[in-house]
Amino acid sequence: MKVLGIVAGRHNGNSEILVKEALLACQAAGAECKLINLFDYNIEHCIGCECCTMAMGDVGMGKLDKYPGCVLKDKDDMEKIIKEMQTCNAIIVGVPVYDLAPSSLYLKFAQRFLAYELSFLLEIGEVKVDPHMVAGLIAVGGSCHDWMPFGLEVMAASMFTQSVQVVDQMLAQRNGRPGNVLLRDEQLERAKLMGENIIKAIQTPVEERGYLGEADFGMCPSCHSHLIYKGDPHWDGIQFPFECAVCGCGGDLVKDENGEYKFVLAENGHIRDRNINQARAEHLNEIVQTKIDFFKRQHTIQDKYAKYKEIKFPAI
Ligand SMILES: Cc1cc2nc3c(=O)[nH]c(=O)nc-3n(C[C@H](O)[C@H](O)[C@H](O)COP(=O)(O)O)c2cc1C
């Protein structure tokens, strides 16, 4: 059992303490544990060149023999981290919430995952063994849930390209200064339980793994996110009354016998579930259709482009 702790908070900060507490439980169960703090690594931000996805498409269509990888691979530490991560059975991620959402350091890291999409690397044999990774996510904030509404949700959204199954999540609230969490024994206990849950998940056959956090955590019965919004038509006309902002499951809000709102999945509620490979493949179809339209209508784009390329406003 290999477990990697990933921290995006301050050295000796609250995120690091909670991840260490979870890792100690994994270690006690016999796992080999490593811990990285992203502040110690050089990580470039994704430049949006799309070279990775274009090359993946070309390899898929047989137009290109070898996947060249991320254009930034020799410029920073990302490849080293991802290569290690993709050999692990589990990751435990601790991230501070800044402005309601995960800190930019974490986002910079996670938004480089696309060039290392696990299912693609497995398909082309670059990664030999599917690690069937599971994750425990810890979002840490100085405030209560009302000031951390996108913390866990955005962290969970970053797991899809690495095919990571989130089996446990924790919101560590009211932790401001470094070490504040040491006043919160219940949070330290919860982090320990996360470590135990991670071990339980690793030791469960892949097909039988499920969510091990509190059953009533969040609104979505599938991924346990709190963010459910009123659905709009998708690119192909599919629409649900309400959708989960994280996994994309569709359903409706229904009041139960206690007058509490529940998000109840539709019969076909999983057709856009981003945790299901087939549903993600359908999204790829959407991207391909958008691209086909883009290339078909090049003359229109070029005609309109000139105006915007010529306009210059002063920078600062
Ligand atoms: C720029 C900045 C923005 C922050 N915004 C929020 C916020 O929106 N909500 C919140 O609950 N805490 C917020 N915090 C507090 C941190 O989440 C908190 O101090 C946390 O314990 C930091 O984690 P660390 O000790 O692992 O670095 C913010 C802190 C900073 C520096």
Tab-separated table of C-alpha atoms and ligand atoms in Angstrom:
chain	number	residue	atom	x	y	z
A	1	MET	CA	0.000	0.000	0.000
A	2	LYS	CA	1.444	3.341	-1.077
A	3	VAL	CA	-0.133	6.581	0.113
A	4	LEU	CA	0.976	10.051	-0.933
A	5	GLY	CA	0.086	13.114	1.131
A	6	ILE	CA	-0.176	16.336	-0.862
A	7	VAL	CA	-0.302	19.647	0.998
A	8	ALA	CA	-0.866	23.108	-0.459
A	9	GLY	CA	-0.822	24.961	2.870
A	10	ARG	CA	1.907	26.602	4.912
A	11	HIS	CA	4.792	24.604	6.356
A	12	ASN	CA	3.627	23.379	9.776
A	13	GLY	CA	0.234	24.848	8.924
A	14	ASN	CA	-3.192	23.380	9.575
A	15	SER	CA	-3.465	21.450	6.287
A	16	GLU	CA	-0.073	19.856	6.841
A	17	ILE	CA	-0.959	18.813	10.406
A	18	LEU	CA	-4.226	17.171	9.311
A	19	VAL	CA	-2.625	15.342	6.398
A	20	LYS	CA	0.147	14.109	8.704
A	21	GLU	CA	-2.473	12.847	11.171
A	22	ALA	CA	-4.228	10.912	8.383
A	23	LEU	CA	-0.908	9.539	7.082
A	24	LEU	CA	0.045	8.340	10.575
A	25	ALA	CA	-3.082	6.152	10.558
A	26	CYS	CA	-2.110	4.787	7.139
A	27	GLN	CA	1.435	4.118	8.321
A	28	ALA	CA	0.142	2.337	11.430
A	29	ALA	CA	-1.795	0.032	9.091
A	30	GLY	CA	1.394	-0.808	7.204
A	31	ALA	CA	1.254	1.634	4.298
A	32	GLU	CA	4.357	3.237	2.827
A	33	CYS	CA	3.698	6.970	3.163
A	34	LYS	CA	5.261	10.018	1.538
A	35	LEU	CA	4.342	13.663	1.964
A	36	ILE	CA	4.945	16.614	-0.321
A	37	ASN	CA	4.236	20.255	0.333
A	38	LEU	CA	3.643	21.973	-2.998
A	39	PHE	CA	5.452	25.085	-1.695
A	40	ASP	CA	8.689	23.042	-1.982
A	41	TYR	CA	8.303	22.393	-5.707
A	42	ASN	CA	8.612	24.413	-8.836
A	43	ILE	CA	5.259	24.197	-10.599
A	44	GLU	CA	4.531	26.209	-13.724
A	45	HIS	CA	0.953	27.131	-14.490
A	46	CYS	CA	-0.764	25.480	-17.459
A	47	ILE	CA	-0.261	27.768	-20.455
A	48	GLY	CA	-3.388	26.524	-22.178
A	49	CYS	CA	-1.513	25.561	-25.351
A	50	GLU	CA	-3.665	22.426	-25.773
A	51	CYS	CA	-0.622	20.595	-27.203
A	52	CYS	CA	-1.412	17.684	-24.860
A	53	THR	CA	-5.015	17.187	-25.921
A	54	MET	CA	-4.224	17.744	-29.610
A	55	ALA	CA	-1.415	15.144	-29.390
A	56	MET	CA	-3.660	12.732	-27.480
A	57	GLY	CA	-6.216	13.034	-30.291
A	58	ASP	CA	-3.523	12.476	-32.942
A	59	VAL	CA	-2.159	9.395	-31.136
A	60	GLY	CA	-5.724	8.088	-30.851
A	61	MET	CA	-6.279	8.550	-34.597
A	62	GLY	CA	-2.906	6.975	-35.475
A	63	LYS	CA	-1.543	10.270	-36.871
A	64	LEU	CA	1.236	10.405	-34.255
A	65	ASP	CA	3.410	7.493	-33.044
A	66	LYS	CA	4.435	8.751	-29.648
A	67	TYR	CA	2.784	11.038	-27.115
A	68	PRO	CA	5.284	13.864	-26.513
A	69	GLY	CA	3.828	14.754	-23.078
A	70	CYS	CA	3.422	18.171	-21.550
A	71	VAL	CA	5.391	20.981	-23.224
A	72	LEU	CA	6.480	22.097	-19.730
A	73	LYS	CA	7.773	18.687	-18.657
A	74	ASP	CA	11.452	19.732	-18.572
A	75	LYS	CA	10.751	23.103	-17.001
A	76	ASP	CA	9.466	22.150	-13.558
A	77	ASP	CA	8.821	19.352	-11.034
A	78	MET	CA	5.370	18.366	-12.228
A	79	GLU	CA	6.362	15.230	-14.137
A	80	LYS	CA	8.307	13.921	-11.130
A	81	ILE	CA	5.303	14.413	-8.844
A	82	ILE	CA	2.763	12.905	-11.235
A	83	LYS	CA	4.957	9.861	-11.946
A	84	GLU	CA	5.146	9.166	-8.221
A	85	MET	CA	1.430	9.844	-7.710
A	86	GLN	CA	0.443	7.422	-10.451
A	87	THR	CA	2.188	4.589	-8.601
A	88	CYS	CA	0.219	5.234	-5.404
A	89	ASN	CA	-2.922	3.450	-4.227
A	90	ALA	CA	-4.150	6.573	-2.519
A	91	ILE	CA	-3.633	10.284	-2.072
A	92	ILE	CA	-4.614	12.429	0.897
A	93	VAL	CA	-4.841	16.061	-0.120
A	94	GLY	CA	-4.894	19.008	2.292
A	95	VAL	CA	-5.624	22.444	0.868
A	96	PRO	CA	-6.351	25.822	2.456
A	97	VAL	CA	-9.366	27.750	1.266
A	98	TYR	CA	-8.575	31.220	-0.063
A	99	ASP	CA	-11.487	33.373	-1.195
A	100	LEU	CA	-13.995	30.551	-0.770
A	101	ALA	CA	-12.071	28.145	-3.037
A	102	PRO	CA	-8.840	26.086	-3.026
A	103	SER	CA	-5.676	28.204	-2.956
A	104	SER	CA	-4.084	29.119	-6.271
A	105	LEU	CA	-1.050	26.926	-5.518
A	106	TYR	CA	-3.284	23.861	-5.465
A	107	LEU	CA	-5.143	24.943	-8.588
A	108	LYS	CA	-1.880	25.570	-10.432
A	109	PHE	CA	-0.831	22.027	-9.554
A	110	ALA	CA	-4.143	20.326	-10.353
A	111	GLN	CA	-4.680	22.146	-13.634
A	112	ARG	CA	-1.551	20.476	-14.992
A	113	PHE	CA	-3.199	17.036	-14.591
A	114	LEU	CA	-4.749	17.132	-18.056
A	115	ALA	CA	-1.440	16.447	-19.840
A	116	TYR	CA	-1.055	13.360	-17.657
A	117	GLU	CA	-4.574	11.977	-17.982
A	118	LEU	CA	-4.308	8.558	-16.394
A	119	SER	CA	-6.736	6.669	-18.631
A	120	PHE	CA	-4.856	7.912	-21.716
A	121	LEU	CA	-1.417	7.071	-20.302
A	122	LEU	CA	-2.702	3.586	-19.441
A	123	GLU	CA	-4.113	3.160	-22.941
A	124	ILE	CA	-0.801	4.000	-24.607
A	125	GLY	CA	1.194	1.933	-22.103
A	126	GLU	CA	3.094	4.864	-20.598
A	127	VAL	CA	1.662	3.885	-17.206
A	128	LYS	CA	1.861	0.112	-16.964
A	129	VAL	CA	-0.308	-0.666	-13.932
A	130	ASP	CA	-3.626	1.006	-13.083
A	131	PRO	CA	-3.150	2.215	-9.499
A	132	HIS	CA	-6.948	2.484	-9.001
A	133	MET	CA	-6.274	5.491	-6.807
A	134	VAL	CA	-8.612	6.554	-4.041
A	135	ALA	CA	-8.496	9.917	-2.294
A	136	GLY	CA	-9.289	11.630	0.954
A	137	LEU	CA	-9.784	15.393	0.603
A	138	ILE	CA	-9.303	17.947	3.389
A	139	ALA	CA	-10.263	21.586	2.870
A	140	VAL	CA	-9.054	23.892	5.624
A	141	GLY	CA	-10.469	27.338	6.348
A	142	GLY	CA	-10.411	30.057	8.946
A	143	SER	CA	-14.160	30.238	8.881
A	144	CYS	CA	-17.234	28.002	8.731
A	145	HIS	CA	-18.720	26.286	5.693
A	146	ASP	CA	-20.301	29.561	4.544
A	147	TRP	CA	-16.802	30.905	3.744
A	148	MET	CA	-15.537	27.663	2.179
A	149	PRO	CA	-18.348	26.654	-0.220
A	150	PHE	CA	-16.084	25.738	-3.165
A	151	GLY	CA	-13.218	24.158	-1.206
A	152	LEU	CA	-13.915	20.439	-1.334
A	153	GLU	CA	-16.028	20.786	-4.446
A	154	VAL	CA	-13.242	22.253	-6.587
A	155	MET	CA	-10.734	19.797	-5.129
A	156	ALA	CA	-13.065	16.920	-6.065
A	157	ALA	CA	-13.478	18.339	-9.568
A	158	SER	CA	-9.711	18.115	-10.021
A	159	MET	CA	-9.733	14.335	-9.482
A	160	PHE	CA	-11.459	13.270	-12.719
A	161	THR	CA	-8.481	13.462	-15.089
A	162	GLN	CA	-6.540	11.181	-12.739
A	163	SER	CA	-9.506	8.763	-12.428
A	164	VAL	CA	-9.270	9.114	-8.656
A	165	GLN	CA	-12.217	7.873	-6.594
A	166	VAL	CA	-12.892	10.221	-3.684
A	167	VAL	CA	-13.846	7.989	-0.741
A	168	ASP	CA	-13.708	10.524	2.090
A	169	GLN	CA	-13.835	14.282	2.591
A	170	MET	CA	-13.462	16.647	5.496
A	171	LEU	CA	-14.083	20.355	6.019
A	172	ALA	CA	-11.726	21.621	8.734
A	173	GLN	CA	-13.413	24.804	9.921
A	174	ARG	CA	-12.355	27.764	12.118
A	175	ASN	CA	-8.598	27.374	11.698
A	176	GLY	CA	-6.813	30.672	11.128
A	177	ARG	CA	-3.246	30.886	12.389
A	178	PRO	CA	-0.820	27.975	11.814
A	179	GLY	CA	-1.392	25.302	14.465
A	180	ASN	CA	-4.956	26.476	15.210
A	181	VAL	CA	-6.198	22.977	14.416
A	182	LEU	CA	-4.295	21.644	17.439
A	183	LEU	CA	-7.118	23.153	19.524
A	184	ARG	CA	-9.609	20.979	17.665
A	185	ASP	CA	-9.259	17.391	18.814
A	186	GLU	CA	-12.374	16.371	16.898
A	187	GLN	CA	-10.744	17.489	13.637
A	188	LEU	CA	-7.534	15.622	14.408
A	189	GLU	CA	-9.647	12.530	15.200
A	190	ARG	CA	-11.546	12.983	11.924
A	191	ALA	CA	-8.273	13.157	9.982
A	192	LYS	CA	-7.137	9.941	11.674
A	193	LEU	CA	-10.423	8.327	10.643
A	194	MET	CA	-9.776	9.498	7.087
A	195	GLY	CA	-6.469	7.618	7.148
A	196	GLU	CA	-8.278	4.505	8.363
A	197	ASN	CA	-10.944	4.920	5.678
A	198	ILE	CA	-8.263	5.215	3.026
A	199	ILE	CA	-6.736	1.915	4.134
A	200	LYS	CA	-10.192	0.313	4.191
A	201	ALA	CA	-10.795	1.500	0.612
A	202	ILE	CA	-7.426	0.256	-0.641
A	203	GLN	CA	-8.154	-3.145	0.881
A	204	THR	CA	-11.596	-3.363	-0.762
A	205	PRO	CA	-11.840	-4.810	-4.299
A	206	VAL	CA	-12.045	-1.927	-6.804
A	207	GLU	CA	-15.602	-2.732	-7.997
A	208	GLU	CA	-16.900	-2.831	-4.412
A	209	ARG	CA	-15.414	0.455	-3.207
A	210	GLY	CA	-17.816	3.138	-2.057
A	211	TYR	CA	-17.995	6.388	-0.135
A	212	LEU	CA	-16.750	6.008	3.435
A	213	GLY	CA	-17.390	9.515	4.765
A	214	GLU	CA	-20.573	10.481	6.609
A	215	ALA	CA	-23.581	9.249	4.584
A	216	ASP	CA	-25.402	12.569	5.030
A	217	PHE	CA	-22.406	14.735	4.054
A	218	GLY	CA	-23.339	17.077	1.204
A	219	MET	CA	-26.398	17.032	-1.051
A	220	CYS	CA	-25.348	14.778	-3.911
A	221	PRO	CA	-25.988	11.109	-3.128
A	222	SER	CA	-23.291	10.160	-5.616
A	223	CYS	CA	-20.234	12.370	-4.927
A	224	HIS	CA	-21.433	14.104	-1.723
A	225	SER	CA	-20.860	17.641	-3.004
A	226	HIS	CA	-22.949	20.429	-1.496
A	227	LEU	CA	-23.432	22.285	-4.760
A	228	ILE	CA	-26.655	21.511	-6.610
A	229	TYR	CA	-27.875	23.998	-9.231
A	230	LYS	CA	-30.821	24.433	-11.562
A	231	GLY	CA	-29.989	22.602	-14.787
A	232	ASP	CA	-29.789	24.128	-18.270
A	233	PRO	CA	-29.862	22.294	-21.600
A	234	HIS	CA	-26.566	20.541	-22.394
A	235	TRP	CA	-24.950	20.732	-25.844
A	236	ASP	CA	-27.048	17.795	-27.053
A	237	GLY	CA	-30.325	18.884	-25.465
A	238	ILE	CA	-30.114	16.725	-22.336
A	239	GLN	CA	-31.485	18.628	-19.334
A	240	PHE	CA	-32.202	17.842	-15.689
A	241	PRO	CA	-34.281	19.946	-13.269
A	242	PHE	CA	-31.205	20.101	-10.992
A	243	GLU	CA	-27.592	18.977	-11.358
A	244	CYS	CA	-24.615	18.365	-9.141
A	245	ALA	CA	-21.975	20.976	-9.979
A	246	VAL	CA	-19.154	18.514	-9.264
A	247	CYS	CA	-20.006	15.096	-10.683
A	248	GLY	CA	-22.731	16.208	-13.102
A	249	CYS	CA	-25.387	13.780	-11.866
A	250	GLY	CA	-28.926	14.935	-12.653
A	251	GLY	CA	-32.128	14.793	-10.634
A	252	ASP	CA	-34.615	16.871	-8.718
A	253	LEU	CA	-34.936	18.518	-5.326
A	254	VAL	CA	-37.605	16.749	-3.277
A	255	LYS	CA	-38.804	17.521	0.253
A	256	ASP	CA	-38.673	14.465	2.512
A	257	GLU	CA	-41.075	13.597	5.341
A	258	ASN	CA	-39.145	15.912	7.710
A	259	GLY	CA	-39.487	18.847	5.341
A	260	GLU	CA	-35.803	18.659	4.370
A	261	TYR	CA	-34.731	19.043	0.756
A	262	LYS	CA	-33.028	16.001	-0.765
A	263	PHE	CA	-31.390	15.761	-4.174
A	264	VAL	CA	-32.951	12.666	-5.721
A	265	LEU	CA	-31.241	11.306	-8.833
A	266	ALA	CA	-33.275	10.796	-12.008
A	267	GLU	CA	-33.504	7.304	-13.502
A	268	ASN	CA	-30.908	8.361	-16.086
A	269	GLY	CA	-29.201	10.652	-13.546
A	270	HIS	CA	-25.773	9.101	-14.064
A	271	ILE	CA	-25.536	9.658	-17.819
A	272	ARG	CA	-23.407	12.775	-17.231
A	273	ASP	CA	-21.657	11.437	-14.123
A	274	ARG	CA	-18.058	12.552	-14.558
A	275	ASN	CA	-16.943	9.684	-12.320
A	276	ILE	CA	-18.003	7.254	-15.052
A	277	ASN	CA	-15.565	6.841	-17.955
A	278	GLN	CA	-18.374	6.466	-20.498
A	279	ALA	CA	-19.938	9.776	-19.448
A	280	ARG	CA	-16.576	11.509	-19.727
A	281	ALA	CA	-16.125	9.991	-23.190
A	282	GLU	CA	-19.418	11.638	-24.159
A	283	HIS	CA	-17.920	14.969	-23.094
A	284	LEU	CA	-15.011	14.235	-25.423
A	285	ASN	CA	-17.587	13.870	-28.176
A	286	GLU	CA	-18.844	17.376	-27.368
A	287	ILE	CA	-15.283	18.750	-27.582
A	288	VAL	CA	-14.720	17.012	-30.933
A	289	GLN	CA	-17.973	18.449	-32.341
A	290	THR	CA	-16.983	21.962	-31.205
A	291	LYS	CA	-13.578	21.532	-32.836
A	292	ILE	CA	-15.035	20.251	-36.113
A	293	ASP	CA	-17.299	23.313	-36.266
A	294	PHE	CA	-14.305	25.574	-35.479
A	295	PHE	CA	-12.208	24.197	-38.341
A	296	LYS	CA	-15.148	24.136	-40.776
A	297	ARG	CA	-15.820	27.843	-40.264
A	298	GLN	CA	-12.248	29.132	-40.364
A	299	HIS	CA	-12.996	31.799	-43.001
A	300	THR	CA	-15.601	33.443	-40.716
A	301	ILE	CA	-13.197	33.395	-37.790
A	302	GLN	CA	-10.302	34.842	-39.789
A	303	ASP	CA	-12.542	37.644	-41.156
A	304	LYS	CA	-13.582	38.661	-37.654
A	305	TYR	CA	-10.184	38.046	-36.028
A	306	ALA	CA	-8.377	40.973	-37.665
A	307	LYS	CA	-10.338	43.562	-35.698
A	308	TYR	CA	-9.418	42.038	-32.328
A	309	LYS	CA	-5.798	41.330	-33.190
A	310	GLU	CA	-5.270	44.921	-34.281
A	311	ILE	CA	-6.921	46.589	-31.311
A	312	LYS	CA	-4.368	47.541	-28.685
A	313	PHE	CA	-5.136	49.029	-25.284
A	314	PRO	CA	-2.361	50.285	-23.076
A	315	ALA	CA	-1.143	47.781	-20.506
A	316	ILE	CA	0.331	48.853	-17.176
B	1	LIG	C1	-5.471	35.065	0.912
B	1	LIG	C2	-6.258	34.293	1.923
B	1	LIG	C3	-7.613	34.123	1.737
B	1	LIG	C4	-8.360	33.373	2.655
B	1	LIG	N1	-9.690	33.182	2.421
B	1	LIG	C5	-10.409	32.376	3.241
B	1	LIG	C6	-11.778	32.093	2.943
B	1	LIG	O1	-12.356	32.559	1.961
B	1	LIG	N2	-12.442	31.271	3.781
B	1	LIG	C7	-11.870	30.733	4.894
B	1	LIG	O2	-12.559	30.006	5.621
B	1	LIG	N3	-10.563	30.979	5.198
B	1	LIG	C8	-9.817	31.773	4.392
B	1	LIG	N4	-8.482	32.011	4.672
B	1	LIG	C9	-7.871	31.397	5.874
B	1	LIG	C10	-7.087	30.113	5.594
B	1	LIG	O3	-7.856	29.190	4.895
B	1	LIG	C11	-6.621	29.498	6.906
B	1	LIG	O4	-5.715	30.372	7.552
B	1	LIG	C12	-6.013	28.128	6.811
B	1	LIG	O5	-5.789	27.608	8.107
B	1	LIG	C13	-4.691	28.124	6.065
B	1	LIG	O6	-4.231	26.795	5.984
B	1	LIG	P1	-2.712	26.383	6.300
B	1	LIG	O7	-2.500	26.658	7.777
B	1	LIG	O8	-2.644	24.956	5.957
B	1	LIG	O9	-1.833	27.230	5.434
B	1	LIG	C14	-7.733	32.802	3.793
B	1	LIG	C15	-6.353	32.999	3.978
B	1	LIG	C16	-5.616	33.727	3.060
B	1	LIG	C17	-4.124	33.885	3.270
